[in-house]
Amino acid sequence: MDQLTTLHTNFTAFDWAIVIVFLVASTVAGMWAMRYISDMEDYVVAGRSVKTYLGVASMIAAELGLVTVMYSAQKGFACGFSAFAIALLSAIAGWIVGLTGFIVVPLRRMGVMTIPEFYERRFSRGLRVFGGIILAASGILNMGMFLKADSLFITSVVGMTSDTQLKITMSIILGLVLLYTTVGGMISVVFTDYLQYAVMSVGLVVTSVILMTRFGWGHVVSSVVELKGDAGFNPLLPESGLGPVYLVWMLFLGFIGACVWQTSVMRATSAENEHVVRRTYSWGAVGFLIRFLIPYFWGICALVYMAQHPDLKAIFLPEGAEADSSVQLRAMPIALSNLLPAGLIGLLTAGMLAAAMSTYNTYLHTWSAVLTQDLVAPLCGNQLSSRARIIIARIIMCLIAFFLLVWGLWYPLGEHLWDYMAITGAIYFTGAFATLVGGIYWKGASRAGAYGAFLCGFITVLGLSPVQKALGIQWRSEYVGLGVTLLACVAMVVLSLLFPDPEKECG
Amino acid sequence: MSMQGFWIPLWTFIWFAGLTVFSVLSVFVIILGGKDLASLLRSLRERHRQQETSAEKTQ
């Protein structure tokens, strides 16, 4: 890694000015939105007044985080064009959800604010608390590594070599997000997501066009043919690093990302009506495609760039072995910092910071809302006033932010980021998928089945490499994830049939 | 036809179609999303005014 500290970057003082102006404007705008908060409904779901285009901007801005750009670029760098299959499957899943209204429309029809609120209405208050704890714990753990990945991008682009500078910068960014998210709630999230979407979308498109102009599409394709052969294009080949089972897992994750993951579902519950929900998801499918497609392409361009420079090739594409994961993650930002002119690299960094901040504010807001609405409020017998709930949500938000700093910046990560994220997310969503589908579409689903499905989710920790090492096993994460999902569905059906809810027995 | 003969045209189409649609959608989202945002703030302001009025009547 020492070799990387001497690499050149085009990032200048002018680029810093662009980034600072953006940070200040975003924070001021977010804090200005606080004047529109009068009760918990304003705070959590923006008074349920979000319309289609604003919903699309907010959804894409939140789901296209810098962490997504980082791990997707790494995938493009490692798998070439084969990685495009993941983007395609994600878009297909989002589009099907928009077309059918699968899960999200019934949730909006019920008028719930969070998914655990659905658990209470459909099953019991106990399940709401249990589901809320698992959802928030899984989501917060999942988010724990965002700062780490984002810090790799910032370090590489601006040429900062000191870890202390990096930690201070990221702490300031998180502090700014915390400031306007705790004060303004969902209205701030929607408001700043809109501003951040504008900056980010311009940055994404302009950078992609410059890369295409610089390399030429034909040259990029021929370089991947030379470097990777068929495996660089055919995702069904195991040599591509993907394969058929992995693609099924990715399709399932596409559905989860669209209709089970709380941050996406918040867009459905905030929507003005069911029609807006469907349209938001149908158009949002383009966002689901692009959030992976563009960073994959940047990763592929980084591959071509590294292959052209012998000094970089030795670091990023060593003979006979694959580079370390953290080195691969740096490939895309280092390539961009050398390929883009001064000024544009500042705009891109502002766009990427926008992507990071809109993700942080959404996640901070979502998990604090879930813990307040689904854990604290039910435990207090739902007697809390709207004002008390907002204060509790703000305190929880600060605690989560503190955890993120400790976990993400100061705690050493011992495994691959994408595997960590998929498995920590799966602890919740494998059980939630069975519970939501059963609860919405099957009258016979019971609370025993729901508890069983959630408990099955814990088995996914077997997908974490430290656990596998401790147990002496070596299972691929896609097999663990899909297997546990199937098991959770079986648990839901079998336990519901064996232990139906009392009212069902009477009926 | 080789496997590359199938996959390269597919990924080329997906890339250019995706980037074009996203570019056009972004223009719409920036313009119409701005209008939606203004409308959201207006409706919230109106609702708060109504809440204040009804609270005053109750008192």
Short mmCIF file of N, CA and C in Angstrom, two decimals, chain A residues 190-293:
data_model
loop_
_atom_site.label_atom_id
_atom_site.label_comp_id
_atom_site.label_asym_id
_atom_site.label_seq_id
_atom_site.Cartn_x
_atom_site.Cartn_y
_atom_site.Cartn_z
N VAL A 190 -35.93 14.12 2.42
CA VAL A 190 -36.47 14.27 1.06
C VAL A 190 -35.90 15.52 0.40
N PHE A 191 -35.83 16.60 1.16
CA PHE A 191 -35.37 17.89 0.64
C PHE A 191 -33.90 17.80 0.20
N THR A 192 -33.05 17.27 1.08
CA THR A 192 -31.62 17.18 0.74
C THR A 192 -31.37 16.09 -0.29
N ASP A 193 -32.17 15.01 -0.27
CA ASP A 193 -32.03 13.98 -1.30
C ASP A 193 -32.23 14.59 -2.68
N TYR A 194 -33.18 15.49 -2.77
CA TYR A 194 -33.45 16.13 -4.06
C TYR A 194 -32.23 16.93 -4.53
N LEU A 195 -31.67 17.76 -3.64
CA LEU A 195 -30.49 18.56 -4.01
C LEU A 195 -29.32 17.64 -4.36
N GLN A 196 -29.16 16.58 -3.55
CA GLN A 196 -28.04 15.67 -3.76
C GLN A 196 -28.22 14.88 -5.05
N TYR A 197 -29.47 14.54 -5.38
CA TYR A 197 -29.73 13.82 -6.64
C TYR A 197 -29.30 14.67 -7.83
N ALA A 198 -29.61 15.98 -7.76
CA ALA A 198 -29.26 16.88 -8.87
C ALA A 198 -27.75 16.88 -9.10
N VAL A 199 -26.97 17.02 -8.02
CA VAL A 199 -25.50 17.06 -8.14
C VAL A 199 -24.97 15.69 -8.59
N MET A 200 -25.50 14.65 -7.96
CA MET A 200 -24.99 13.30 -8.20
C MET A 200 -25.28 12.84 -9.63
N SER A 201 -26.49 13.06 -10.14
CA SER A 201 -26.85 12.56 -11.47
C SER A 201 -25.99 13.23 -12.54
N VAL A 202 -25.74 14.53 -12.38
CA VAL A 202 -24.88 15.24 -13.34
C VAL A 202 -23.46 14.65 -13.28
N GLY A 203 -22.95 14.45 -12.07
CA GLY A 203 -21.61 13.88 -11.89
C GLY A 203 -21.48 12.50 -12.52
N LEU A 204 -22.49 11.66 -12.32
CA LEU A 204 -22.46 10.29 -12.85
C LEU A 204 -22.44 10.27 -14.38
N VAL A 205 -23.34 11.06 -14.96
CA VAL A 205 -23.47 11.03 -16.43
C VAL A 205 -22.24 11.67 -17.08
N VAL A 206 -21.82 12.84 -16.59
CA VAL A 206 -20.68 13.54 -17.21
C VAL A 206 -19.41 12.68 -17.11
N THR A 207 -19.18 12.09 -15.95
CA THR A 207 -17.98 11.25 -15.78
C THR A 207 -18.01 10.06 -16.74
N SER A 208 -19.18 9.42 -16.86
CA SER A 208 -19.29 8.26 -17.76
C SER A 208 -19.02 8.66 -19.20
N VAL A 209 -19.55 9.82 -19.62
CA VAL A 209 -19.35 10.29 -20.99
C VAL A 209 -17.86 10.58 -21.23
N ILE A 210 -17.21 11.21 -20.25
CA ILE A 210 -15.77 11.51 -20.40
C ILE A 210 -14.95 10.22 -20.51
N LEU A 211 -15.30 9.22 -19.69
CA LEU A 211 -14.57 7.95 -19.75
C LEU A 211 -14.75 7.28 -21.11
N MET A 212 -15.99 7.34 -21.64
CA MET A 212 -16.24 6.74 -22.95
C MET A 212 -15.46 7.48 -24.04
N THR A 213 -15.42 8.82 -23.92
CA THR A 213 -14.69 9.62 -24.91
C THR A 213 -13.20 9.33 -24.82
N ARG A 214 -12.72 9.20 -23.60
CA ARG A 214 -11.29 9.01 -23.36
C ARG A 214 -10.80 7.65 -23.90
N PHE A 215 -11.57 6.59 -23.59
CA PHE A 215 -11.13 5.24 -23.98
C PHE A 215 -11.74 4.77 -25.30
N GLY A 216 -13.01 5.11 -25.53
CA GLY A 216 -13.74 4.56 -26.67
C GLY A 216 -14.36 3.22 -26.28
N TRP A 217 -15.64 3.05 -26.57
CA TRP A 217 -16.34 1.83 -26.16
C TRP A 217 -15.67 0.58 -26.73
N GLY A 218 -15.32 0.64 -28.04
CA GLY A 218 -14.70 -0.51 -28.71
C GLY A 218 -13.39 -0.91 -28.04
N HIS A 219 -12.61 0.08 -27.62
CA HIS A 219 -11.33 -0.21 -26.98
C HIS A 219 -11.54 -0.87 -25.60
N VAL A 220 -12.54 -0.38 -24.87
CA VAL A 220 -12.83 -0.96 -23.55
C VAL A 220 -13.21 -2.43 -23.73
N VAL A 221 -14.10 -2.71 -24.70
CA VAL A 221 -14.56 -4.08 -24.95
C VAL A 221 -13.38 -4.97 -25.35
N SER A 222 -12.56 -4.50 -26.29
CA SER A 222 -11.44 -5.34 -26.76
C SER A 222 -10.41 -5.57 -25.65
N SER A 223 -10.24 -4.58 -24.78
CA SER A 223 -9.29 -4.75 -23.66
C SER A 223 -9.79 -5.83 -22.70
N VAL A 224 -11.12 -5.84 -22.43
CA VAL A 224 -11.67 -6.86 -21.52
C VAL A 224 -11.57 -8.24 -22.17
N VAL A 225 -11.78 -8.32 -23.50
CA VAL A 225 -11.62 -9.60 -24.22
C VAL A 225 -10.20 -10.10 -24.01
N GLU A 226 -9.23 -9.18 -24.15
CA GLU A 226 -7.81 -9.55 -24.02
C GLU A 226 -7.47 -9.97 -22.59
N LEU A 227 -8.02 -9.23 -21.60
CA LEU A 227 -7.65 -9.47 -20.20
C LEU A 227 -8.39 -10.65 -19.58
N LYS A 228 -9.68 -10.81 -19.94
CA LYS A 228 -10.51 -11.80 -19.24
C LYS A 228 -11.14 -12.86 -20.13
N GLY A 229 -11.14 -12.67 -21.44
CA GLY A 229 -11.76 -13.64 -22.35
C GLY A 229 -13.27 -13.73 -22.16
N ASP A 230 -13.87 -14.92 -22.38
CA ASP A 230 -15.33 -15.10 -22.27
C ASP A 230 -15.85 -14.75 -20.88
N ALA A 231 -15.03 -15.05 -19.85
CA ALA A 231 -15.47 -14.81 -18.47
C ALA A 231 -15.73 -13.33 -18.19
N GLY A 232 -15.18 -12.46 -19.00
CA GLY A 232 -15.42 -11.03 -18.81
C GLY A 232 -16.78 -10.57 -19.31
N PHE A 233 -17.52 -11.48 -19.97
CA PHE A 233 -18.82 -11.11 -20.55
C PHE A 233 -19.95 -12.06 -20.16
N ASN A 234 -19.63 -13.34 -19.96
CA ASN A 234 -20.66 -14.34 -19.71
C ASN A 234 -20.81 -14.61 -18.21
N PRO A 235 -21.88 -14.09 -17.57
CA PRO A 235 -22.02 -14.24 -16.12
C PRO A 235 -22.35 -15.66 -15.67
N LEU A 236 -22.72 -16.53 -16.64
CA LEU A 236 -23.07 -17.91 -16.29
C LEU A 236 -21.82 -18.77 -16.07
N LEU A 237 -20.67 -18.29 -16.56
CA LEU A 237 -19.43 -19.05 -16.38
C LEU A 237 -18.92 -18.88 -14.95
N PRO A 238 -18.56 -19.97 -14.28
CA PRO A 238 -18.03 -19.86 -12.91
C PRO A 238 -16.76 -19.01 -12.85
N GLU A 239 -15.94 -19.04 -13.97
CA GLU A 239 -14.70 -18.26 -13.98
C GLU A 239 -14.96 -16.76 -13.92
N SER A 240 -16.20 -16.35 -14.22
CA SER A 240 -16.52 -14.91 -14.17
C SER A 240 -16.60 -14.42 -12.72
N GLY A 241 -16.63 -15.37 -11.78
CA GLY A 241 -16.78 -15.00 -10.36
C GLY A 241 -18.24 -14.93 -9.96
N LEU A 242 -19.16 -15.23 -10.90
CA LEU A 242 -20.60 -15.17 -10.59
C LEU A 242 -21.20 -16.58 -10.65
N GLY A 243 -21.77 -16.96 -11.79
CA GLY A 243 -22.38 -18.30 -11.91
C GLY A 243 -23.88 -18.26 -11.67
N PRO A 244 -24.61 -19.32 -12.11
CA PRO A 244 -26.09 -19.33 -12.06
C PRO A 244 -26.67 -19.13 -10.65
N VAL A 245 -26.13 -19.84 -9.64
CA VAL A 245 -26.71 -19.72 -8.29
C VAL A 245 -26.50 -18.31 -7.74
N TYR A 246 -25.33 -17.74 -8.00
CA TYR A 246 -25.05 -16.37 -7.55
C TYR A 246 -26.05 -15.39 -8.18
N LEU A 247 -26.39 -15.62 -9.45
CA LEU A 247 -27.34 -14.73 -10.15
C LEU A 247 -28.75 -14.84 -9.55
N VAL A 248 -29.14 -16.07 -9.15
CA VAL A 248 -30.45 -16.24 -8.48
C VAL A 248 -30.43 -15.46 -7.16
N TRP A 249 -29.35 -15.55 -6.43
CA TRP A 249 -29.19 -14.82 -5.16
C TRP A 249 -29.28 -13.31 -5.41
N MET A 250 -28.68 -12.84 -6.51
CA MET A 250 -28.72 -11.41 -6.83
C MET A 250 -30.13 -10.96 -7.20
N LEU A 251 -30.88 -11.84 -7.92
CA LEU A 251 -32.27 -11.50 -8.27
C LEU A 251 -33.10 -11.37 -7.00
N PHE A 252 -32.89 -12.31 -6.09
CA PHE A 252 -33.61 -12.27 -4.81
C PHE A 252 -33.24 -10.99 -4.03
N LEU A 253 -31.95 -10.66 -4.02
CA LEU A 253 -31.52 -9.43 -3.34
C LEU A 253 -32.15 -8.19 -3.99
N GLY A 254 -32.36 -8.25 -5.30
CA GLY A 254 -33.04 -7.16 -6.02
C GLY A 254 -34.45 -6.95 -5.49
N PHE A 255 -35.18 -8.06 -5.30
CA PHE A 255 -36.54 -7.97 -4.73
C PHE A 255 -36.48 -7.44 -3.30
N ILE A 256 -35.53 -7.96 -2.53
CA ILE A 256 -35.41 -7.53 -1.14
C ILE A 256 -35.13 -6.03 -1.07
N GLY A 257 -34.17 -5.59 -1.91
CA GLY A 257 -33.80 -4.17 -1.93
C GLY A 257 -34.98 -3.28 -2.27
N ALA A 258 -35.90 -3.79 -3.10
CA ALA A 258 -37.02 -2.97 -3.54
C ALA A 258 -38.20 -3.01 -2.58
N CYS A 259 -38.50 -4.18 -1.99
CA CYS A 259 -39.77 -4.25 -1.27
C CYS A 259 -39.70 -4.78 0.16
N VAL A 260 -38.54 -5.12 0.65
CA VAL A 260 -38.46 -5.61 2.03
C VAL A 260 -37.53 -4.73 2.87
N TRP A 261 -36.53 -4.16 2.24
CA TRP A 261 -35.56 -3.34 2.97
C TRP A 261 -36.23 -2.03 3.39
N GLN A 262 -36.16 -1.74 4.68
CA GLN A 262 -36.95 -0.63 5.24
C GLN A 262 -36.69 0.72 4.56
N THR A 263 -35.44 0.98 4.16
CA THR A 263 -35.14 2.30 3.57
C THR A 263 -35.89 2.50 2.26
N SER A 264 -36.08 1.41 1.48
CA SER A 264 -36.86 1.53 0.24
C SER A 264 -38.35 1.61 0.56
N VAL A 265 -38.77 0.79 1.52
CA VAL A 265 -40.19 0.74 1.86
C VAL A 265 -40.67 2.09 2.42
N MET A 266 -39.76 2.83 3.06
CA MET A 266 -40.12 4.16 3.58
C MET A 266 -40.63 5.06 2.45
N ARG A 267 -40.11 4.85 1.24
CA ARG A 267 -40.57 5.63 0.07
C ARG A 267 -42.02 5.27 -0.26
N ALA A 268 -42.36 4.00 -0.11
CA ALA A 268 -43.74 3.58 -0.37
C ALA A 268 -44.68 4.13 0.70
N THR A 269 -44.25 4.05 1.96
CA THR A 269 -45.13 4.50 3.04
C THR A 269 -45.24 6.03 3.08
N SER A 270 -44.27 6.74 2.48
CA SER A 270 -44.33 8.20 2.44
C SER A 270 -45.12 8.71 1.24
N ALA A 271 -45.43 7.81 0.28
CA ALA A 271 -46.05 8.25 -0.97
C ALA A 271 -47.48 8.75 -0.76
N GLU A 272 -47.89 9.62 -1.69
CA GLU A 272 -49.21 10.25 -1.56
C GLU A 272 -50.33 9.22 -1.68
N ASN A 273 -50.19 8.26 -2.61
CA ASN A 273 -51.20 7.22 -2.78
C ASN A 273 -50.58 5.99 -3.46
N GLU A 274 -51.41 4.93 -3.68
CA GLU A 274 -50.91 3.68 -4.26
C GLU A 274 -50.39 3.86 -5.67
N HIS A 275 -51.06 4.73 -6.43
CA HIS A 275 -50.65 5.00 -7.81
C HIS A 275 -49.23 5.55 -7.84
N VAL A 276 -48.94 6.45 -6.89
CA VAL A 276 -47.59 7.04 -6.80
C VAL A 276 -46.57 5.97 -6.42
N VAL A 277 -46.98 5.04 -5.54
CA VAL A 277 -46.08 3.95 -5.14
C VAL A 277 -45.65 3.16 -6.36
N ARG A 278 -46.63 2.73 -7.18
CA ARG A 278 -46.33 1.92 -8.35
C ARG A 278 -45.44 2.68 -9.34
N ARG A 279 -45.79 3.94 -9.59
CA ARG A 279 -45.01 4.73 -10.56
C ARG A 279 -43.59 4.98 -10.05
N THR A 280 -43.48 5.24 -8.73
CA THR A 280 -42.15 5.49 -8.15
C THR A 280 -41.25 4.27 -8.35
N TYR A 281 -41.82 3.07 -8.12
CA TYR A 281 -40.99 1.86 -8.26
C TYR A 281 -40.70 1.54 -9.73
N SER A 282 -41.71 1.76 -10.61
CA SER A 282 -41.49 1.46 -12.04
C SER A 282 -40.36 2.34 -12.59
N TRP A 283 -40.41 3.65 -12.31
CA TRP A 283 -39.36 4.55 -12.78
C TRP A 283 -38.09 4.37 -11.96
N GLY A 284 -38.27 4.02 -10.70
CA GLY A 284 -37.11 3.80 -9.83
C GLY A 284 -36.28 2.61 -10.31
N ALA A 285 -36.90 1.69 -11.12
CA ALA A 285 -36.16 0.53 -11.65
C ALA A 285 -34.97 0.99 -12.49
N VAL A 286 -35.14 2.13 -13.17
CA VAL A 286 -34.01 2.70 -13.94
C VAL A 286 -32.88 3.04 -12.98
N GLY A 287 -33.26 3.56 -11.83
CA GLY A 287 -32.26 3.87 -10.81
C GLY A 287 -31.59 2.62 -10.27
N PHE A 288 -32.41 1.54 -10.08
CA PHE A 288 -31.84 0.29 -9.61
C PHE A 288 -30.81 -0.26 -10.62
N LEU A 289 -31.08 -0.04 -11.93
CA LEU A 289 -30.15 -0.47 -12.97
C LEU A 289 -28.88 0.37 -12.94
N ILE A 290 -29.08 1.69 -12.93
CA ILE A 290 -27.96 2.63 -13.07
C ILE A 290 -27.06 2.63 -11.85
N ARG A 291 -27.63 2.41 -10.66
CA ARG A 291 -26.81 2.49 -9.45
C ARG A 291 -25.69 1.45 -9.47
N PHE A 292 -25.92 0.34 -10.22
CA PHE A 292 -24.86 -0.67 -10.37
C PHE A 292 -24.10 -0.48 -11.69
N LEU A 293 -24.86 -0.16 -12.75
CA LEU A 293 -24.28 -0.15 -14.11
C LEU A 293 -23.14 0.87 -14.24
#
